[in-house]
Short mmCIF file of C-alpha atoms and ligand atoms in Angstrom, two decimals:
data_model
loop_
_atom_site.label_atom_id
_atom_site.label_comp_id
_atom_site.label_asym_id
_atom_site.label_seq_id
_atom_site.Cartn_x
_atom_site.Cartn_y
_atom_site.Cartn_z
CA MET A 1 162.31 51.29 119.84
CA ILE A 2 158.87 51.07 121.69
CA ASP A 3 159.10 50.38 124.96
CA ARG A 4 158.53 46.03 125.73
CA LEU A 5 155.12 47.25 127.47
CA ARG A 6 152.99 48.79 124.40
CA ALA A 7 154.67 46.59 122.45
CA ARG A 8 152.63 43.93 123.78
CA MET A 9 154.72 41.12 125.20
CA PRO A 10 153.68 37.89 126.67
CA GLY A 11 153.50 39.34 129.90
CA LEU A 12 156.07 39.44 132.41
CA ALA A 13 155.48 35.31 132.62
CA ALA A 14 158.52 36.42 129.95
CA LEU A 15 160.25 37.96 132.50
CA ALA A 16 160.92 34.63 134.06
CA LEU A 17 163.28 33.01 131.80
CA ALA A 18 166.27 33.56 133.06
CA LEU A 19 167.93 36.19 130.81
CA ALA A 20 170.63 34.12 130.21
CA PHE A 21 172.56 36.64 127.16
CA ALA A 22 173.54 33.77 125.25
CA ALA A 23 177.65 34.66 124.14
CA VAL A 24 177.85 36.33 121.26
CA THR A 25 178.47 33.86 118.33
CA PRO A 26 178.81 34.19 114.88
CA PRO A 27 176.94 31.61 112.95
CA LEU A 28 175.45 34.52 110.23
CA ALA A 29 178.72 35.10 109.04
CA ALA A 30 178.64 35.35 105.40
CA GLN A 31 180.04 32.74 102.75
CA GLN A 32 179.94 35.11 99.52
CA PRO A 33 182.58 36.90 98.41
CA ALA A 34 182.44 40.47 99.30
CA PRO A 35 181.29 42.79 96.79
CA THR A 36 183.28 46.11 95.65
CA PRO A 37 181.77 48.89 97.71
CA PRO A 38 179.55 51.36 95.18
CA ARG A 39 180.96 54.44 94.49
CA GLY A 40 177.78 56.51 96.59
CA MET A 41 179.31 55.14 98.57
CA SER A 42 181.85 58.34 100.15
CA ALA A 43 178.70 60.68 100.77
CA ILE A 44 178.25 58.55 104.12
CA LYS A 45 180.16 60.88 106.09
CA GLN A 46 181.46 60.30 109.90
CA THR A 47 181.34 64.13 109.96
CA ASP A 48 177.51 64.61 108.36
CA LEU A 49 176.35 61.78 110.94
CA ARG A 50 177.77 63.45 113.77
CA ARG A 51 176.40 66.73 112.62
CA ASP A 52 172.70 65.53 111.92
CA LEU A 53 173.19 63.63 115.52
CA TYR A 54 173.60 66.60 117.12
CA ALA A 55 171.22 68.68 115.47
CA ILE A 56 168.36 66.07 115.38
CA ALA A 57 168.71 65.28 119.03
CA SER A 58 169.80 68.51 120.69
CA ASP A 59 168.09 69.94 123.53
CA ALA A 60 166.15 72.44 121.14
CA MET A 61 163.68 69.64 120.04
CA ARG A 62 163.11 68.95 123.34
CA GLY A 63 162.38 64.76 123.06
CA ARG A 64 160.85 65.42 119.38
CA GLU A 65 157.24 63.57 121.23
CA ALA A 66 154.79 62.14 119.32
CA GLY A 67 152.11 64.13 118.59
CA THR A 68 153.84 67.57 120.18
CA LEU A 69 155.05 70.74 118.34
CA ASP A 70 158.57 69.34 118.95
CA GLU A 71 158.11 66.17 116.68
CA LEU A 72 156.52 68.26 114.17
CA ARG A 73 159.70 71.12 114.77
CA ALA A 74 161.71 67.43 114.48
CA SER A 75 159.77 66.48 110.97
CA ILE A 76 160.53 69.70 109.35
CA TRP A 77 164.47 69.84 109.46
CA GLU A 78 163.72 66.16 108.19
CA ALA A 79 161.90 67.32 105.40
CA ASP A 80 164.59 70.23 105.27
CA GLN A 81 167.34 68.18 105.13
CA ALA A 82 166.46 65.56 102.62
CA ARG A 83 166.13 68.40 100.34
CA LYS A 84 168.49 69.54 100.83
CA ALA A 85 170.65 66.04 100.10
CA GLY A 86 168.44 66.17 96.30
CA LEU A 87 165.97 63.31 98.05
CA GLN A 88 162.32 64.37 95.84
CA PRO A 89 159.30 64.52 97.62
CA ALA A 90 157.26 61.55 97.96
CA GLY A 91 154.67 63.12 100.69
CA GLU A 92 151.21 63.98 99.97
CA ASP A 93 149.93 66.71 97.79
CA GLY A 94 154.09 66.61 96.45
CA THR A 95 155.53 67.76 100.05
CA TYR A 96 157.79 65.39 102.11
CA PHE A 97 154.74 64.88 104.70
CA GLN A 98 151.77 62.30 104.96
CA TRP A 99 149.78 63.07 107.87
CA PHE A 100 147.65 61.27 110.02
CA LYS A 101 145.05 61.67 113.32
CA MET A 102 146.71 59.75 116.24
CA LYS A 103 143.79 59.33 119.14
CA ARG A 104 145.06 59.37 122.12
CA THR A 105 142.82 57.96 125.42
CA ARG A 106 144.18 58.79 129.14
CA LEU A 107 142.58 59.08 132.79
CA SER A 108 141.19 62.47 132.48
CA PRO A 109 142.00 65.69 135.37
CA SER A 110 138.41 65.56 135.97
CA SER A 111 138.68 62.00 137.68
CA VAL A 112 138.00 61.69 141.66
CA ILE A 113 140.05 60.38 144.26
CA ALA A 114 138.94 61.10 147.76
CA VAL A 115 139.91 58.78 151.58
CA GLY A 116 138.53 60.23 154.23
CA GLY A 117 137.71 63.10 152.82
CA ARG A 118 141.32 64.26 151.93
CA THR A 119 141.65 64.03 147.91
CA LEU A 120 144.59 62.47 146.53
CA THR A 121 145.86 64.01 143.46
CA LEU A 122 145.81 62.34 140.06
CA TRP A 123 149.46 61.80 139.31
CA LYS A 124 150.67 63.75 142.22
CA ASP A 125 149.68 62.05 145.75
CA VAL A 126 148.51 58.60 143.36
CA ALA A 127 149.32 57.20 140.04
CA ALA A 128 147.03 54.53 137.99
CA SER A 129 148.25 51.61 137.33
CA GLY A 130 145.87 52.13 133.87
CA THR A 131 143.49 53.42 131.71
CA VAL A 132 140.70 52.06 133.63
CA GLU A 133 137.50 53.75 134.31
CA SER A 134 135.60 53.65 137.38
CA ASP A 135 133.21 54.80 139.88
CA VAL A 136 133.48 53.23 143.70
CA HIS A 137 132.22 54.65 146.68
CA ALA A 138 132.88 52.90 149.55
CA PRO A 139 134.34 51.92 152.84
CA THR A 140 138.22 51.58 153.33
CA VAL A 141 140.06 48.37 155.27
CA PHE A 142 143.67 48.29 155.86
CA ALA A 143 145.31 44.83 154.50
CA GLY A 144 148.17 45.18 155.28
CA ASP A 145 151.15 43.84 153.27
CA ALA A 146 148.13 41.27 151.14
CA SER A 147 149.11 38.41 152.90
CA ASP A 148 146.62 37.42 155.58
CA THR A 149 143.71 36.52 153.12
CA SER A 150 141.65 36.30 156.70
CA ILE A 151 140.93 40.29 156.63
CA ASP A 152 137.71 40.56 154.27
CA VAL A 153 138.20 42.78 151.76
CA ARG A 154 134.99 42.47 150.48
CA GLY A 155 133.28 44.85 148.48
CA LYS A 156 135.56 47.59 149.86
CA VAL A 157 138.69 49.58 149.04
CA ALA A 158 141.19 47.95 150.40
CA ILE A 159 144.62 49.78 151.19
CA ALA A 160 148.05 47.78 151.36
CA THR A 161 151.75 48.12 151.95
CA LEU A 162 153.06 47.47 148.16
CA VAL A 163 155.31 44.12 148.28
CA PRO A 164 158.24 42.67 145.66
CA PRO A 165 156.52 40.61 143.19
CA PRO A 166 156.51 36.74 143.67
CA PRO A 167 159.28 34.57 142.28
CA GLY A 168 159.33 34.31 138.62
CA THR A 169 158.13 37.97 138.13
CA ARG A 170 161.80 39.33 139.55
CA GLN A 171 164.23 39.08 136.90
CA PHE A 172 164.61 42.66 136.47
CA GLU A 173 169.24 42.04 136.51
CA GLY A 174 170.28 43.47 133.00
CA VAL A 175 166.53 45.02 131.87
CA TYR A 176 166.26 49.30 131.64
CA SER A 177 164.38 50.54 134.33
CA PRO A 178 164.60 48.12 137.07
CA GLU A 179 162.34 50.24 139.51
CA TRP A 180 160.37 50.48 136.67
CA HIS A 181 159.67 46.88 136.38
CA TYR A 182 159.76 45.40 140.14
CA ALA A 183 157.15 48.37 140.56
CA ARG A 184 154.99 47.47 137.32
CA ALA A 185 154.69 43.83 138.50
CA ALA A 186 153.94 43.53 142.56
CA ILE A 187 151.41 46.18 141.54
CA ALA A 188 149.66 43.84 138.70
CA ALA A 189 150.41 40.92 141.10
CA GLU A 190 148.80 42.24 144.32
CA GLY A 191 146.40 44.03 142.72
CA LEU A 192 144.76 40.62 140.96
CA ALA A 193 145.36 39.27 144.91
CA LEU A 194 143.08 41.79 146.40
CA THR A 195 140.45 42.40 143.70
CA ARG A 196 140.32 38.52 143.49
CA ARG A 197 139.09 38.78 147.91
CA GLY A 198 136.41 40.87 146.28
CA ALA A 199 137.94 44.56 146.81
CA VAL A 200 136.00 47.02 144.57
CA ALA A 201 139.35 49.50 144.53
CA VAL A 202 143.08 48.87 145.49
CA ILE A 203 145.36 51.55 146.73
CA LEU A 204 149.32 50.35 147.08
CA VAL A 205 151.44 52.00 149.69
CA ALA A 206 155.01 52.27 147.51
CA ASP A 207 157.79 50.50 149.49
CA SER A 208 160.63 52.11 148.65
CA ILE A 209 161.72 51.19 144.78
CA GLY A 210 158.10 51.68 144.29
CA ASP A 211 158.71 55.11 145.28
CA VAL A 212 161.78 55.34 143.01
CA ALA A 213 159.19 54.33 140.16
CA PHE A 214 156.49 56.60 141.69
CA ASP A 215 157.51 58.65 138.56
CA ALA A 216 158.48 56.70 135.87
CA VAL A 217 154.98 54.70 136.51
CA THR A 218 153.44 58.20 136.59
CA ALA A 219 154.92 59.41 133.10
CA VAL A 220 153.80 55.88 131.30
CA SER A 221 150.23 55.79 132.57
CA SER A 222 149.38 59.18 132.44
CA ARG A 223 149.82 59.50 128.98
CA GLY A 224 147.31 56.70 128.27
CA PHE A 225 147.41 54.66 125.67
CA TYR A 226 147.09 55.58 121.79
CA ASP A 227 145.80 54.57 118.65
CA VAL A 228 145.78 56.01 115.18
CA ASP A 229 141.73 57.34 114.36
CA ASP A 230 142.12 55.58 111.17
CA SER A 231 139.41 52.93 110.44
CA ALA A 232 141.46 51.33 107.65
CA THR A 233 144.49 51.34 110.08
CA THR A 234 142.81 49.81 112.97
CA ALA A 235 140.66 47.41 111.26
CA ALA A 236 144.34 45.80 109.92
CA GLY A 237 144.88 45.84 113.54
CA GLY A 238 148.26 45.88 116.25
CA ARG A 239 146.67 47.87 118.49
CA TYR A 240 148.48 49.11 121.32
CA GLY A 241 145.45 49.34 124.18
CA SER A 242 142.02 49.57 125.36
CA ILE A 243 140.41 50.74 128.12
CA GLY A 244 140.97 48.63 131.15
CA ARG A 245 137.92 46.35 132.88
CA GLY A 246 137.62 45.49 136.35
CA PRO A 247 138.41 47.72 139.99
CA PRO A 248 141.39 50.77 139.74
CA VAL A 249 145.07 49.66 141.29
CA LEU A 250 146.20 53.09 142.24
CA LEU A 251 150.16 53.37 143.69
CA ALA A 252 150.72 55.97 146.39
CA HIS A 253 152.96 58.00 147.93
CA ARG A 254 154.75 56.32 150.77
CA ALA A 255 154.42 59.24 152.67
CA LEU A 256 150.50 58.36 152.91
CA LEU A 257 150.27 55.35 154.66
CA ASP A 258 149.64 57.06 157.84
CA ALA A 259 146.25 59.14 156.55
CA LEU A 260 145.91 56.21 154.87
CA ARG A 261 145.60 53.19 156.98
CA PRO A 262 142.95 53.61 159.70
CA ASN A 263 139.81 50.86 158.61
CA GLY A 264 136.59 52.11 157.36
CA GLN A 265 137.30 55.74 155.78
CA ASN A 266 134.97 56.81 153.13
CA ALA A 267 136.68 56.87 149.88
CA GLU A 268 135.94 57.37 146.57
CA VAL A 269 137.68 56.15 143.09
CA ARG A 270 135.95 57.59 140.16
CA LEU A 271 137.81 57.39 137.00
CA VAL A 272 136.66 59.31 134.51
CA THR A 273 139.00 58.90 130.69
CA GLU A 274 138.53 60.66 127.91
CA SER A 275 139.66 60.60 124.09
CA PHE A 276 141.47 62.91 121.26
CA ASP A 277 143.37 63.66 118.78
CA TYR A 278 146.77 64.79 117.94
CA PRO A 279 148.46 65.17 114.50
CA SER A 280 151.26 63.33 113.90
CA VAL A 281 153.47 62.94 109.95
CA ASN A 282 155.51 61.00 108.00
CA VAL A 283 158.52 62.48 106.17
CA ILE A 284 158.95 60.69 102.94
CA ALA A 285 161.41 61.41 100.08
CA LYS A 286 162.99 59.29 97.27
CA VAL A 287 165.50 58.89 94.49
CA ARG A 288 164.55 57.45 91.80
CA GLY A 289 165.91 54.67 90.13
CA THR A 290 168.17 54.84 86.69
CA ASP A 291 166.37 51.22 85.44
CA PRO A 292 163.13 52.01 82.82
CA LYS A 293 161.58 48.29 84.22
CA LEU A 294 162.57 48.17 87.85
CA ARG A 295 162.41 52.05 88.66
CA ASP A 296 159.09 51.43 89.71
CA GLU A 297 160.07 49.35 92.67
CA TYR A 298 161.36 50.73 95.89
CA VAL A 299 163.91 49.89 98.34
CA MET A 300 162.76 51.57 101.37
CA PHE A 301 164.98 52.20 103.77
CA SER A 302 162.87 53.87 107.50
CA SER A 303 163.83 54.97 110.60
CA HIS A 304 161.01 57.01 113.30
CA THR A 305 161.25 60.84 114.26
CA ASP A 306 159.85 60.66 117.65
CA HIS A 307 161.68 60.54 120.78
CA ASP A 308 159.66 60.63 124.86
CA GLY A 309 159.53 64.33 124.93
CA VAL A 310 160.30 66.06 128.49
CA ARG A 311 159.39 63.81 131.03
CA PHE A 312 160.66 63.98 134.75
CA PRO A 313 163.96 65.16 135.68
CA MET A 314 166.92 62.31 136.03
CA ALA A 315 169.37 63.88 137.40
CA GLY A 316 168.91 67.35 136.56
CA ASP A 317 167.59 66.55 132.44
CA SER A 318 164.57 66.78 132.16
CA ILE A 319 165.12 66.01 128.25
CA TRP A 320 164.48 62.32 126.84
CA ASN A 321 166.95 63.33 123.35
CA GLY A 322 166.68 60.13 121.85
CA ALA A 323 169.93 60.16 120.03
CA ASP A 324 170.47 56.31 119.78
CA ASP A 325 166.18 55.76 119.66
CA ASN A 326 166.69 56.81 116.90
CA GLY A 327 168.26 59.84 116.26
CA SER A 328 170.73 57.30 115.00
CA THR A 329 169.03 55.83 111.90
CA THR A 330 167.46 59.13 111.08
CA VAL A 331 170.65 60.44 110.04
CA ALA A 332 171.87 57.33 108.90
CA ILE A 333 169.33 57.37 106.00
CA LEU A 334 169.80 60.67 105.26
CA ALA A 335 173.18 60.15 104.89
CA ILE A 336 172.04 56.93 103.12
CA GLY A 337 169.78 59.39 101.09
CA ARG A 338 172.91 61.51 99.43
CA ALA A 339 174.60 58.07 98.60
CA PHE A 340 171.66 57.53 96.08
CA VAL A 341 171.82 61.04 95.33
CA LYS A 342 175.00 60.55 94.24
CA GLN A 343 174.59 57.55 92.87
CA PRO A 344 170.98 56.04 91.57
CA ALA A 345 170.58 52.22 91.71
CA LYS A 346 168.32 50.13 89.37
CA ARG A 347 165.27 50.71 91.67
CA SER A 348 164.19 53.70 93.72
CA ALA A 349 164.74 54.15 97.07
CA LEU A 350 162.37 55.17 99.79
CA PHE A 351 163.03 57.03 102.96
CA ILE A 352 160.66 57.21 105.40
CA TRP A 353 160.91 58.85 109.08
CA HIS A 354 157.90 57.56 110.97
CA GLY A 355 156.13 59.37 113.20
CA ALA A 356 155.03 58.03 117.16
CA GLU A 357 156.49 55.76 116.91
CA GLU A 358 157.35 54.97 120.29
CA ARG A 359 153.57 55.49 121.00
CA GLY A 360 153.15 52.16 119.52
CA LEU A 361 154.33 51.69 115.86
CA LEU A 362 151.40 54.19 114.70
CA GLY A 363 153.11 56.01 111.68
CA SER A 364 154.30 52.85 110.19
CA ARG A 365 150.95 50.90 111.18
CA TYR A 366 149.58 54.15 109.23
CA HIS A 367 151.33 54.18 105.74
CA ALA A 368 151.72 50.43 105.39
CA VAL A 369 147.25 51.25 104.66
CA HIS A 370 148.25 53.78 103.37
CA PRO A 371 151.53 53.49 101.40
CA VAL A 372 152.96 56.22 98.73
CA VAL A 373 153.68 53.96 96.50
CA PRO A 374 151.71 50.36 96.20
CA LEU A 375 152.72 47.96 98.65
CA HIS A 376 153.88 45.41 96.68
CA GLN A 377 155.80 48.00 94.26
CA ILE A 378 158.15 47.86 97.93
CA VAL A 379 160.60 44.95 97.33
CA ALA A 380 162.20 45.75 100.73
CA VAL A 381 161.99 47.16 103.94
CA LEU A 382 165.27 48.18 105.79
CA ASN A 383 164.54 49.30 109.13
CA GLY A 384 166.80 50.96 111.84
CA ASP A 385 166.45 51.43 115.16
CA LEU A 386 169.76 52.02 117.88
CA ILE A 387 172.58 51.84 115.76
CA GLY A 388 174.56 53.21 117.35
CA ARG A 389 175.70 52.02 120.99
CA ASN A 390 177.35 48.72 122.95
CA ASN A 391 180.84 46.75 121.63
CA PRO A 392 181.97 48.14 118.49
CA ASP A 393 181.65 44.85 116.37
CA THR A 394 178.28 43.53 117.29
CA ALA A 395 175.61 44.47 116.49
CA SER A 396 172.20 42.50 115.41
CA LEU A 397 170.13 41.76 112.36
CA LEU A 398 166.83 40.85 113.39
CA GLY A 399 164.49 38.60 110.77
CA VAL A 400 167.60 36.33 109.85
CA GLN A 401 166.49 32.98 111.06
CA PRO A 402 162.51 31.57 111.85
CA PRO A 403 160.26 32.30 112.57
CA HIS A 404 161.05 36.00 112.29
CA ARG A 405 162.72 35.02 109.06
CA ASN A 406 160.01 36.75 106.22
CA SER A 407 163.02 36.36 103.12
CA ALA A 408 165.99 34.38 102.93
CA ASP A 409 166.85 36.22 99.66
CA LEU A 410 166.78 39.21 101.35
CA VAL A 411 168.89 37.60 104.26
CA ARG A 412 171.66 36.78 102.08
CA MET A 413 171.72 40.46 100.65
CA ALA A 414 172.36 41.73 104.19
CA LEU A 415 174.90 39.11 105.11
CA ALA A 416 176.29 39.79 101.60
CA ALA A 417 176.44 43.10 102.58
CA ASN A 418 177.99 43.15 105.99
CA ALA A 419 181.13 40.84 104.74
CA ALA A 420 181.38 44.16 102.36
CA THR A 421 181.27 46.92 105.07
CA GLY A 422 181.33 47.00 108.61
CA LYS A 423 181.55 43.18 108.94
CA PHE A 424 180.27 42.65 112.45
CA VAL A 425 179.71 39.76 114.24
CA LEU A 426 175.91 39.21 114.56
CA ASP A 427 174.27 38.73 118.01
CA SER A 428 171.88 35.81 116.65
CA THR A 429 169.78 35.95 120.42
CA TRP A 430 167.92 39.58 120.20
CA ASP A 431 166.05 37.46 117.01
CA ARG A 432 164.85 34.45 118.54
CA PRO A 433 161.57 34.63 119.71
CA THR A 434 162.43 33.61 123.28
CA HIS A 435 164.42 37.04 123.99
CA PRO A 436 163.15 38.29 126.82
CA GLU A 437 162.77 41.56 125.37
CA GLY A 438 160.67 40.62 122.39
CA TRP A 439 162.67 42.79 120.27
CA TYR A 440 162.43 41.71 117.18
CA PHE A 441 158.51 43.35 117.99
CA ARG A 442 159.25 46.58 118.56
CA SER A 443 159.64 48.63 115.86
CA ASP A 444 158.73 50.23 112.68
CA HIS A 445 159.54 47.14 110.63
CA VAL A 446 156.72 44.42 112.09
CA PRO A 447 153.43 46.21 109.93
CA TYR A 448 154.53 45.40 106.96
CA VAL A 449 156.19 42.27 107.60
CA ARG A 450 152.60 41.84 108.42
CA HIS A 451 151.60 43.24 105.03
CA GLY A 452 153.89 40.46 103.44
CA VAL A 453 156.39 42.83 102.27
CA PRO A 454 160.15 41.74 103.02
CA ALA A 455 161.66 43.01 105.80
CA LEU A 456 165.10 43.01 108.15
CA MET A 457 166.00 45.35 111.71
CA TYR A 458 168.84 46.26 112.15
CA SER A 459 170.12 47.50 116.06
CA THR A 460 173.05 47.82 118.66
CA ASN A 461 170.44 46.53 121.12
CA LEU A 462 169.49 47.69 124.67
CA HIS A 463 172.07 49.78 127.09
CA PRO A 464 171.33 51.23 130.29
CA ASP A 465 170.49 54.51 128.93
CA TYR A 466 167.45 53.55 126.99
CA HIS A 467 164.69 55.90 127.50
CA THR A 468 165.96 58.16 129.80
CA PRO A 469 167.66 61.72 129.43
CA ARG A 470 170.99 60.24 128.81
CA ASP A 471 170.55 59.02 125.61
CA GLU A 472 172.52 61.96 124.57
CA PRO A 473 174.74 62.48 121.21
CA SER A 474 177.82 62.63 123.23
CA ARG A 475 177.04 58.90 124.18
CA ILE A 476 177.38 57.66 120.40
CA ASP A 477 180.13 55.66 118.89
CA TYR A 478 180.30 57.35 115.51
CA ALA A 479 182.76 55.64 114.33
CA LYS A 480 180.35 52.45 114.42
CA LEU A 481 176.88 54.59 113.72
CA THR A 482 178.93 54.93 109.94
CA ARG A 483 179.47 51.42 109.58
CA MET A 484 176.42 50.50 110.42
CA THR A 485 175.15 52.98 107.97
CA ASP A 486 177.65 51.89 105.57
CA TRP A 487 176.11 48.47 106.10
CA MET A 488 172.45 49.10 105.24
CA TYR A 489 173.59 50.85 102.34
CA GLU A 490 175.59 48.24 101.01
CA THR A 491 172.15 45.67 101.33
CA GLY A 492 169.89 48.65 99.93
CA TRP A 493 172.21 48.70 96.98
CA LEU A 494 172.60 45.51 96.82
CA VAL A 495 168.53 45.07 96.39
CA ALA A 496 167.72 47.62 94.10
CA ASN A 497 170.24 46.64 91.48
CA ALA A 498 169.48 42.58 91.74
CA ALA A 499 168.11 40.91 88.84
CA LYS A 500 165.36 39.59 90.89
CA ARG A 501 163.70 41.34 93.79
CA PRO A 502 163.58 39.27 97.36
CA ALA A 503 161.00 36.77 97.27
CA VAL A 504 159.20 36.61 100.44
CA ASP A 505 159.66 33.14 102.03
CA PRO A 506 156.88 30.17 101.39
CA GLY A 507 154.54 30.46 104.34
CA PHE A 508 155.55 32.74 106.36
CA LYS A 509 153.25 33.77 108.83
CA LEU A 510 154.41 36.15 111.76
CA GLU A 511 152.92 34.62 115.09
CA ARG A 512 151.99 37.29 118.13
ZN1 ZN B 601 162.41 54.03 121.93
#
């Protein structure tokens, strides 16, 4: 599941919406009688899910960051498990792999920031708030907390102390990483105010919360942004970043206040960007269907391999294991693969572990444009992301209600499957366009929806360990993960054997 920022939320204004998490309601309870579970379901075992998740989310996998050897190691592990489970390769050249290039653009280490002859090291003393190019040479002016607008900052490098973001962007209760959200909102608001007053660069000296968030701002901003290095994919849209325009805005450590405060110091802010390629990979496998007429149609189960890698330590732990995100679905669809091997369906089943989801849904964007089977032969995408935490009896199904629902047929099958398996009380709030997290847009089903494939996302939603080193296999509810796996499998089974493939709702159009 990607960060809100990379998912291009409508902006911090969205946070102004009260985080009124509506009570969990069961408006979507299925009416259909429960079908008998298919024989293959006995191949889905809690002990397998636990064993596999302890492997894929172990410290040895080093957080599986996209474009690194760690993601490749995890991908090879997945292909190995798929082969052992009896799934056939469905990638390129008879392998389980579909390779693609990611293009990363970031601020270069050759960037120079200096004030009064003192060099400030990027990502150590100061953090840039975005990937922006600049070549500024100007004197400094200390603008206090930026509230005194009579201070003339025009043509100068404005130094100011970070102040809390304005009301309306301050609802950080109940979202993950509140310090990071605070810092981003505060930097954005104050940086904008000072550049509007004519500053050619802004250096904000962190307050106590901003200082806590410094490592997180660095971890996100220093990575820059990523895209797929493939013209067909970029032409299909959905990019997640670009080189910024306008004056640079930097966050400085609090300890630098005395050094930065004097007016009229010569300052240089020369930010240089650089771009380079990394390999990433989708792992793809299949189980052929049994019906000669229907076997060229595919039900696709989807997860993502990558997580956030090795980052700054929290409580002594620097490996962001990504057990729930998205080790949980990664092992679930492996188990579903075993179920289809045990009992193939009429249609074929396709299994994909996407690369580089956390860097902007890159693997799914690439595969939606370069599918291993014609896209119109993929009758449904069942994607999961974070499916093993929170209350044992609740879950979310995303894409069940307008404006996100693109196939009422598929929704009916998924609800019937829930009634037959997990019997979860469905929390419909996460599927609403007004949900402050914008949850629907943050995983790998989205590119397929944009290309007209019926799709759903299964999730057990956010928790305080999301995108931290605390997302560990020991914190997963394995009984719940098993029920979620059963539910995804049962849905796919119903789709794979249905006389008619699920139709796309007439007039569906994904806005945003
Ligand atoms: Zn994630």
